[in-house]
mmCIF file of N, CA, C and O in Angstrom:
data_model
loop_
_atom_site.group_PDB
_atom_site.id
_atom_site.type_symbol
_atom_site.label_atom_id
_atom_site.label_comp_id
_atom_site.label_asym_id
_atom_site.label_seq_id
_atom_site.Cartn_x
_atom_site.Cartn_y
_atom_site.Cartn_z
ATOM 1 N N UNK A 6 -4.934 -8.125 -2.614
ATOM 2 C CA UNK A 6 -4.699 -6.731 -2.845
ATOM 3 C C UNK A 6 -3.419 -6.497 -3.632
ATOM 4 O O UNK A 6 -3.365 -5.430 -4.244
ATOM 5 N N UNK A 7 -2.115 -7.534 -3.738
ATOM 6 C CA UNK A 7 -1.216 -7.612 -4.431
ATOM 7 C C UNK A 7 -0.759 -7.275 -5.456
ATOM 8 O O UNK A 7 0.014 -6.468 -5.972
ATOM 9 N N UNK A 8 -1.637 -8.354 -5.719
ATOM 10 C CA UNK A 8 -2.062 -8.601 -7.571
ATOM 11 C C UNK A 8 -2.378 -7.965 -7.937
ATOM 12 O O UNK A 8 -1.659 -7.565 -8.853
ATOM 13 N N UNK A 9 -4.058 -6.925 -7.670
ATOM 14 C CA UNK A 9 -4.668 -5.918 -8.091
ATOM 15 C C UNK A 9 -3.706 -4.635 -8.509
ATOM 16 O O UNK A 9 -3.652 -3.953 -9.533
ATOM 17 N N UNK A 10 -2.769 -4.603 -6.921
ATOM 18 C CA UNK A 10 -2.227 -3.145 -7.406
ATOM 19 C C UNK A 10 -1.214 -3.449 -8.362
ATOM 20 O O UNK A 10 -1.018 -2.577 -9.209
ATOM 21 N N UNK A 11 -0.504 -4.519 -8.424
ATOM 22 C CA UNK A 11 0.117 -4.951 -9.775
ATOM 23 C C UNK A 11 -0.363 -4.759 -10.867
ATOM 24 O O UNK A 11 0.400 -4.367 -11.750
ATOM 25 N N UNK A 12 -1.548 -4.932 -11.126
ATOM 26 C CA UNK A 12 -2.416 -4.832 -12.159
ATOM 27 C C UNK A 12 -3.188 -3.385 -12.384
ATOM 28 O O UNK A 12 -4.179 -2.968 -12.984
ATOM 29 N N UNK A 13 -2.445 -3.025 -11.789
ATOM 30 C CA UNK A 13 -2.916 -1.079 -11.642
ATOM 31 C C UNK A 13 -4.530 -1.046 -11.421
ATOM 32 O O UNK A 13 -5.052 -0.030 -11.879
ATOM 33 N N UNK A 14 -5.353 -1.913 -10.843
ATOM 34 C CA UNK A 14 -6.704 -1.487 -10.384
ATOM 35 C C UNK A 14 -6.179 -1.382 -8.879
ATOM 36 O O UNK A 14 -5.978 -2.227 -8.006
ATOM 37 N N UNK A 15 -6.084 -0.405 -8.921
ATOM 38 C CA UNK A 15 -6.118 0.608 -7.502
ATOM 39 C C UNK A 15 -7.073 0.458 -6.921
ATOM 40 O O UNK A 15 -6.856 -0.060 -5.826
ATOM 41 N N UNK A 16 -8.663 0.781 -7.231
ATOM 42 C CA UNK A 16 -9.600 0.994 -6.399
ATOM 43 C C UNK A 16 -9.926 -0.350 -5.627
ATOM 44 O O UNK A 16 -10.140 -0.672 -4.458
ATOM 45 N N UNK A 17 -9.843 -1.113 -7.136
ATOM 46 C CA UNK A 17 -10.130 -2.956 -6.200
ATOM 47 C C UNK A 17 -9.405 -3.218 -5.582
ATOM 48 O O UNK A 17 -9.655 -4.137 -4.802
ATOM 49 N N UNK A 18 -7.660 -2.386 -5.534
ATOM 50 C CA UNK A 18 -6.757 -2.883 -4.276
ATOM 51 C C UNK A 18 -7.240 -2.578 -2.965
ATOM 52 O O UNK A 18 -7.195 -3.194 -1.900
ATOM 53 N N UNK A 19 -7.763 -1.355 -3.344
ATOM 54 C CA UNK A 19 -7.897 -0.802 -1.828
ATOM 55 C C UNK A 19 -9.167 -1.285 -1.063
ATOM 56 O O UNK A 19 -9.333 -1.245 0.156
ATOM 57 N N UNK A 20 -9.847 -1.650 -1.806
ATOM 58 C CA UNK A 20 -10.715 -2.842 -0.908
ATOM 59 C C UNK A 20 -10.384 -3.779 -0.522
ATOM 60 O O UNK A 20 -10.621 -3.833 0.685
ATOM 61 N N UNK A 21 -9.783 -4.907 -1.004
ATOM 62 C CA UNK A 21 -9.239 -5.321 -0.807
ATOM 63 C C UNK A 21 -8.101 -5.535 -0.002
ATOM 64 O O UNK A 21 -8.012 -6.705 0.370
ATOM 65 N N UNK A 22 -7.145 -4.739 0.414
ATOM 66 C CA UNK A 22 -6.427 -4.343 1.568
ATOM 67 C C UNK A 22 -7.250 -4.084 2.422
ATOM 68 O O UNK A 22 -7.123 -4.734 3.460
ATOM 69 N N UNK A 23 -8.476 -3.003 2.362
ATOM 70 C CA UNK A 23 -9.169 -2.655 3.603
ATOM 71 C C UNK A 23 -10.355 -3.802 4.196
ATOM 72 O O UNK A 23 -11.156 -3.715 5.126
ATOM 73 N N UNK A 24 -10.064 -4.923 3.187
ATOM 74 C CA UNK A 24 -10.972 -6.281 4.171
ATOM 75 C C UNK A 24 -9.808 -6.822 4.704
ATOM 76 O O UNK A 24 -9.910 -7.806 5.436
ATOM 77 N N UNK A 25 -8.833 -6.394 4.484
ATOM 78 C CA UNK A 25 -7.852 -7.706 5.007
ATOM 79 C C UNK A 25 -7.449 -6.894 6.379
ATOM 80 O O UNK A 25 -7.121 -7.571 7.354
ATOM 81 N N UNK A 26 -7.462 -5.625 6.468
ATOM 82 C CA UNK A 26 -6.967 -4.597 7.579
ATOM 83 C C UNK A 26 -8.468 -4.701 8.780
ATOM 84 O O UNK A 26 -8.249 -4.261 9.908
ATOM 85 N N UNK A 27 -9.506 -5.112 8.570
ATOM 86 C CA UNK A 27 -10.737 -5.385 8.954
ATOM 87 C C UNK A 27 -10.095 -6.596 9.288
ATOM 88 O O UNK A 27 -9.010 -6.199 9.711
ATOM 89 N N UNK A 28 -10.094 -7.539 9.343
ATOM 90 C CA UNK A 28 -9.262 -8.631 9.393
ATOM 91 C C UNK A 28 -8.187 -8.571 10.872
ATOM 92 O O UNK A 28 -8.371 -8.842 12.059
ATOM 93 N N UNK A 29 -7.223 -8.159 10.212
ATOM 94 C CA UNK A 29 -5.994 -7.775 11.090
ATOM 95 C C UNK A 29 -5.355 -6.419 11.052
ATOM 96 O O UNK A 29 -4.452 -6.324 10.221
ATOM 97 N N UNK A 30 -5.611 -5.370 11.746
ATOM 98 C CA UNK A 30 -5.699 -4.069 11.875
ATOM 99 C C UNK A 30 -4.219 -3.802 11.806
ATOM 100 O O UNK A 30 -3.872 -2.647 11.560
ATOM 101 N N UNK A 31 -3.184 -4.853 12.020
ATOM 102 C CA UNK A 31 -1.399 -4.939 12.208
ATOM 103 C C UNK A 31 -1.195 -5.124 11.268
ATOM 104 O O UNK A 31 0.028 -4.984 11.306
ATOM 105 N N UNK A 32 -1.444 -5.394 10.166
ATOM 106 C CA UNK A 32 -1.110 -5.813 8.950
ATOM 107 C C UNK A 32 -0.387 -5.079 8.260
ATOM 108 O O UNK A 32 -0.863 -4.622 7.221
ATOM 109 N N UNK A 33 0.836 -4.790 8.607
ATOM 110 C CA UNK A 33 1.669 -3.710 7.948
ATOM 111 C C UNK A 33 1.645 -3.660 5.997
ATOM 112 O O UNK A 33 1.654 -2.725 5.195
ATOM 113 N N UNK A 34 1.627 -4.464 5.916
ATOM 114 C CA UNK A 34 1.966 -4.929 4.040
ATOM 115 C C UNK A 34 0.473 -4.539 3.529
ATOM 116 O O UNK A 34 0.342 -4.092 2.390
ATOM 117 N N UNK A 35 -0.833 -4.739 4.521
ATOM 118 C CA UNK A 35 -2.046 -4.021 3.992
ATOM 119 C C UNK A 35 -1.961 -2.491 4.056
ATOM 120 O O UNK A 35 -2.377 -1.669 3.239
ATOM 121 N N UNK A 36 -1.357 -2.311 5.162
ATOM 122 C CA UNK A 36 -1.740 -0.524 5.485
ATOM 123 C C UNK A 36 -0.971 -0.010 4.102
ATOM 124 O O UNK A 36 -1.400 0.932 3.435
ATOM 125 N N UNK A 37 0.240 -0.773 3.763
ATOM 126 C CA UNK A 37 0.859 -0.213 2.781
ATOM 127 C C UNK A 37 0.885 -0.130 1.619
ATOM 128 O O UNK A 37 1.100 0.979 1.130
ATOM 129 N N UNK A 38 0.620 -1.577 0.538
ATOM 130 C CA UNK A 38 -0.168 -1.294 -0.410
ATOM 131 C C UNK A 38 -1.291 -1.124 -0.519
ATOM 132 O O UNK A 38 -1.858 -1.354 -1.588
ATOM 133 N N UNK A 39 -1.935 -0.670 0.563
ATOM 134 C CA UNK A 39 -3.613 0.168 0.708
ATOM 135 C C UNK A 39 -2.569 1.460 0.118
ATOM 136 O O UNK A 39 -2.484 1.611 -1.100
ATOM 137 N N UNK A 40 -1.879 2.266 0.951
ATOM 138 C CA UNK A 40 -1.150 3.391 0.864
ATOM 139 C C UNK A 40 -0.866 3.627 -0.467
ATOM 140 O O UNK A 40 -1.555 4.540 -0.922
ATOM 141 N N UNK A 41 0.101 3.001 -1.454
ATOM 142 C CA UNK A 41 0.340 3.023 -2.765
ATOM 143 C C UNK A 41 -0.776 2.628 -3.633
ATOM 144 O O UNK A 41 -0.272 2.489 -4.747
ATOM 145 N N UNK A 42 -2.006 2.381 -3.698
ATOM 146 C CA UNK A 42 -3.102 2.139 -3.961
ATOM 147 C C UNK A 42 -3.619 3.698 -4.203
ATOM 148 O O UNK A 42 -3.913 4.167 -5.303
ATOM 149 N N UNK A 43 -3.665 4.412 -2.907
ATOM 150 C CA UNK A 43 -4.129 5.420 -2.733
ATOM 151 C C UNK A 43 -2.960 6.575 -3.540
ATOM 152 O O UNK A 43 -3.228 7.457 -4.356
ATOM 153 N N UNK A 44 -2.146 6.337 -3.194
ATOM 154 C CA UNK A 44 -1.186 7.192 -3.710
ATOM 155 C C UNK A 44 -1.580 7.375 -5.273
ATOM 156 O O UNK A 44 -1.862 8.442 -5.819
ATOM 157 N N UNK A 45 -1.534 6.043 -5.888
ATOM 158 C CA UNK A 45 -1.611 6.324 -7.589
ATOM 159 C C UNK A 45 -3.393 6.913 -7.890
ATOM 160 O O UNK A 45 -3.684 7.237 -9.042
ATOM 161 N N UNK A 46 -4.175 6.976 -7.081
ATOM 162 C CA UNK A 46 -5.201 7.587 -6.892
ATOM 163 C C UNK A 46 -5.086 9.051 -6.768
ATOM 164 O O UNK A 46 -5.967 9.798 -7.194
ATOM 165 N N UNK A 47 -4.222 9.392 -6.303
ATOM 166 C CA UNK A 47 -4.047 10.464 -5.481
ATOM 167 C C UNK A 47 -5.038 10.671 -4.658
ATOM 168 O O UNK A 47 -5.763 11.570 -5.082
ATOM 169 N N UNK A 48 -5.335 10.293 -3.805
ATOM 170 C CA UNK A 48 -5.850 10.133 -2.748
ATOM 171 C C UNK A 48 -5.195 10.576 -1.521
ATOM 172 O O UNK A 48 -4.079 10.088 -1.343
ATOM 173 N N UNK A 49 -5.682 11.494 -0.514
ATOM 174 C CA UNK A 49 -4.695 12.625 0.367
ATOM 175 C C UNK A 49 -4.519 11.724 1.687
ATOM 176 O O UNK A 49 -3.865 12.091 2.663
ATOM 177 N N UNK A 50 -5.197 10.486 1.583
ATOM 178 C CA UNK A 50 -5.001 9.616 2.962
ATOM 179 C C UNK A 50 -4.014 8.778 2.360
ATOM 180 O O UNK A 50 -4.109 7.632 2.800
ATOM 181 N N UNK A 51 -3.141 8.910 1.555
ATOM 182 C CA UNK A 51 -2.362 7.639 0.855
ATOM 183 C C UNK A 51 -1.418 7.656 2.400
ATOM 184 O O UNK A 51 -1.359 6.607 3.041
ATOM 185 N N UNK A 52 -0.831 8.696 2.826
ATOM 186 C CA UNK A 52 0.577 8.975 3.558
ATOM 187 C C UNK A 52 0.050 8.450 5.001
ATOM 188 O O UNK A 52 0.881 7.707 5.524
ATOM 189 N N UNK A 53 -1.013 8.630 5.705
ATOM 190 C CA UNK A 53 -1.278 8.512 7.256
ATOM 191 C C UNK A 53 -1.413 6.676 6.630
ATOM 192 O O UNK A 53 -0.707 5.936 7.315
ATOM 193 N N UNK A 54 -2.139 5.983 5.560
ATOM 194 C CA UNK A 54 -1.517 4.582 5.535
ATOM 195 C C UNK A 54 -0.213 3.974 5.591
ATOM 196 O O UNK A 54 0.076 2.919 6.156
ATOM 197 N N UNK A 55 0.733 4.938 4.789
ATOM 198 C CA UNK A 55 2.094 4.382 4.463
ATOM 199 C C UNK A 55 2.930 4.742 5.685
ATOM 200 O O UNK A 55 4.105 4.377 5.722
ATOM 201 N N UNK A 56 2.389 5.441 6.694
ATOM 202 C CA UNK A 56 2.552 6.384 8.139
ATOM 203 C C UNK A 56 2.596 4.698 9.003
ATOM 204 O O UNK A 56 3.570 4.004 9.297
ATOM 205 N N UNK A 57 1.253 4.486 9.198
ATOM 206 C CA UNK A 57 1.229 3.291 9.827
ATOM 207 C C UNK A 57 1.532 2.186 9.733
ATOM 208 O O UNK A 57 1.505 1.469 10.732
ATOM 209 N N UNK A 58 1.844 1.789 8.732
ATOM 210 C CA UNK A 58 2.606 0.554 7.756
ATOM 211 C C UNK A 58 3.857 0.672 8.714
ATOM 212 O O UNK A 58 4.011 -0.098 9.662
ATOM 213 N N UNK A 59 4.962 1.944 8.326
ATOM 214 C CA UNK A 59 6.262 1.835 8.518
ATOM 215 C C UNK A 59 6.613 1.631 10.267
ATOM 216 O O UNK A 59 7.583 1.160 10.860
ATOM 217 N N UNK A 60 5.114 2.326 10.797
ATOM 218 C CA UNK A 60 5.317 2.296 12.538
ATOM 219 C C UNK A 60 4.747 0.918 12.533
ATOM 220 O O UNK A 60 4.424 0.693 13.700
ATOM 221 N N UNK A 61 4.534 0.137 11.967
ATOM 222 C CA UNK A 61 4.101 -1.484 12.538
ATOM 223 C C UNK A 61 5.139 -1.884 12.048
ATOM 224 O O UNK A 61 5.573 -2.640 12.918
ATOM 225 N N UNK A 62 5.897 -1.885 11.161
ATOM 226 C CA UNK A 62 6.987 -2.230 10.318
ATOM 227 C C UNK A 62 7.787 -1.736 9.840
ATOM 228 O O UNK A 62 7.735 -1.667 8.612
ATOM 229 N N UNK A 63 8.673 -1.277 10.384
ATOM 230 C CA UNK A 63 10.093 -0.178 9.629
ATOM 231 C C UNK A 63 10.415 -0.120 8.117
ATOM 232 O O UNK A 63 10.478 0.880 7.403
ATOM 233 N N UNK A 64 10.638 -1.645 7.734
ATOM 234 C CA UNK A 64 11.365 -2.427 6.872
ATOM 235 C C UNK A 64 10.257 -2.472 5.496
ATOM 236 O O UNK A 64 10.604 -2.836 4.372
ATOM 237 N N UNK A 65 9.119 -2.103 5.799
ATOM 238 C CA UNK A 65 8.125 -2.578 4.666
ATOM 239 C C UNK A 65 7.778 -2.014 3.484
ATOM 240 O O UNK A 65 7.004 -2.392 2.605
ATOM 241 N N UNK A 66 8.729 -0.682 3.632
ATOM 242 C CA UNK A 66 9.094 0.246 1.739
ATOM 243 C C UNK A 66 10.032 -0.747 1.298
ATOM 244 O O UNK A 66 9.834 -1.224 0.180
ATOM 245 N N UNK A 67 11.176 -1.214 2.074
ATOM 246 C CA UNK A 67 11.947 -1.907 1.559
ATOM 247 C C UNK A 67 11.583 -3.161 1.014
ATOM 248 O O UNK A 67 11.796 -3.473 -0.158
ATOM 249 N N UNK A 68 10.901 -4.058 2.062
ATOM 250 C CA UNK A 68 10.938 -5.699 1.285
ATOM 251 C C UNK A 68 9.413 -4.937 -0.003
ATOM 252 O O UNK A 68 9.285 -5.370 -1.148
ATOM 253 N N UNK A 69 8.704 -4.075 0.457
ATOM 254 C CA UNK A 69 7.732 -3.869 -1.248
ATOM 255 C C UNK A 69 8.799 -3.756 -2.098
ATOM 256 O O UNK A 69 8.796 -4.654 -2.940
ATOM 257 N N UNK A 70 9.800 -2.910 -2.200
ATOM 258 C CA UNK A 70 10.691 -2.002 -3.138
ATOM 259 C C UNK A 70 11.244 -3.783 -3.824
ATOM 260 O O UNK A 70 11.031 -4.138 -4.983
ATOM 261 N N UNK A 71 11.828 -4.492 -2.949
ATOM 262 C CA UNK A 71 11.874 -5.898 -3.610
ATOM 263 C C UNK A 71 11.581 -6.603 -4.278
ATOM 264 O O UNK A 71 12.183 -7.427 -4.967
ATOM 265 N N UNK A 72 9.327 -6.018 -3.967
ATOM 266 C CA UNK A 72 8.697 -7.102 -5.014
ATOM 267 C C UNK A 72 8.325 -5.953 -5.998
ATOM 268 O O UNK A 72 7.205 -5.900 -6.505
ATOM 269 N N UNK A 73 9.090 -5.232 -6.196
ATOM 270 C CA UNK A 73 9.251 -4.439 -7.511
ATOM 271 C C UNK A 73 7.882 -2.817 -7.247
ATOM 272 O O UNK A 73 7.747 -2.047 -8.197
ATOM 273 N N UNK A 74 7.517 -2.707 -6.661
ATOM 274 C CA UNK A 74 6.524 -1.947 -5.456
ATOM 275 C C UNK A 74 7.613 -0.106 -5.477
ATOM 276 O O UNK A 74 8.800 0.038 -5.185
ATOM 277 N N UNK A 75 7.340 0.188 -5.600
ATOM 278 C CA UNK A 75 8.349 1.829 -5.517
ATOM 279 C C UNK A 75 7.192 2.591 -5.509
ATOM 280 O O UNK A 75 6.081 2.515 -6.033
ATOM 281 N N UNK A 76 8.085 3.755 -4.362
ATOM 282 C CA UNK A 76 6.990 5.000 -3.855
ATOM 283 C C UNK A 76 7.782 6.325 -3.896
ATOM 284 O O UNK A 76 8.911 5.954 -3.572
ATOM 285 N N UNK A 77 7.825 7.286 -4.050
ATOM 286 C CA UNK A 77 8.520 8.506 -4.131
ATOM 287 C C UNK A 77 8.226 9.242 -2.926
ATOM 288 O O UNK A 77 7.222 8.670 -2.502
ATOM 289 N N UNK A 78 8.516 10.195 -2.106
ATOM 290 C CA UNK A 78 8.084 11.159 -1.077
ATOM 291 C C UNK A 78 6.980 11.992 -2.035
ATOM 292 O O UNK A 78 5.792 12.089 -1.726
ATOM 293 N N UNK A 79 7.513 12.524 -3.137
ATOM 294 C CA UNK A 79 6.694 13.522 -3.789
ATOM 295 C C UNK A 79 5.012 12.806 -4.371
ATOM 296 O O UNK A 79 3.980 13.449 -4.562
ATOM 297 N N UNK A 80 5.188 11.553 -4.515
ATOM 298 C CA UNK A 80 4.015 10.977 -5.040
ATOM 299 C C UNK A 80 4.626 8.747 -5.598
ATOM 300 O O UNK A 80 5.620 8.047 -5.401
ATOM 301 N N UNK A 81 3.373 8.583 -6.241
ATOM 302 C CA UNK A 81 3.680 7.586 -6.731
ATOM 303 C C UNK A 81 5.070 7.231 -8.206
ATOM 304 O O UNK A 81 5.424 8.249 -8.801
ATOM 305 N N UNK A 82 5.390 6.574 -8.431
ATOM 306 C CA UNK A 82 6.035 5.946 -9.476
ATOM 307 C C UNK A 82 5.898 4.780 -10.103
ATOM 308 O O UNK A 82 5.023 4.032 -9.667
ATOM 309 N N UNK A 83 6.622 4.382 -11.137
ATOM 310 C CA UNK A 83 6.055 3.444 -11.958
ATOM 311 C C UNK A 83 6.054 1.718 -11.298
ATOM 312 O O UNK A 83 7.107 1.465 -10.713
ATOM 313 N N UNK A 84 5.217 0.759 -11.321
ATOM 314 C CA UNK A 84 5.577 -0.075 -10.935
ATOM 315 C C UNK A 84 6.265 -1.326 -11.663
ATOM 316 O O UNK A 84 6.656 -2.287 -11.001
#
């Protein structure tokens, strides 16, 4: 799902995240670039993902923001 959203196919991310969250439902780093997936979609469920990401994982805007990954409150930004 990484790669994809690196590669700005959003939609194939978000499948992709959502087999891996099928998978392991804790998967904070899925809920979240599922979330920014959705976001550059605009997609209105982007936030209740990036919601649950941060409650499994506090830290996980940050270590994304690392692998170069950035999210705005108001919406998406460039990656």
């Amino acid at each position: 799902g990484f790669v994809l959203l690196r590669l700005n196919r959003f939609a194939a991310a978000i499948v992709s995240f959502s087999r891996a969250l099928r998978i392991n439902p804790k998967l904070a780093s899925a809920w979240f670039g599922r979330g920014v997936a959705k976001l550059r979609i605009k997609d209105l469920s982007a936030a209740r993902d990036i919601a649950k990401a941060k409650l499994l994982e506090p830290n996980v805007e940050a270590r994304f923001f690392g692998y170069g990954v950035k999210i705005q409150p108001s919406g998406p930004s460039e990656t």
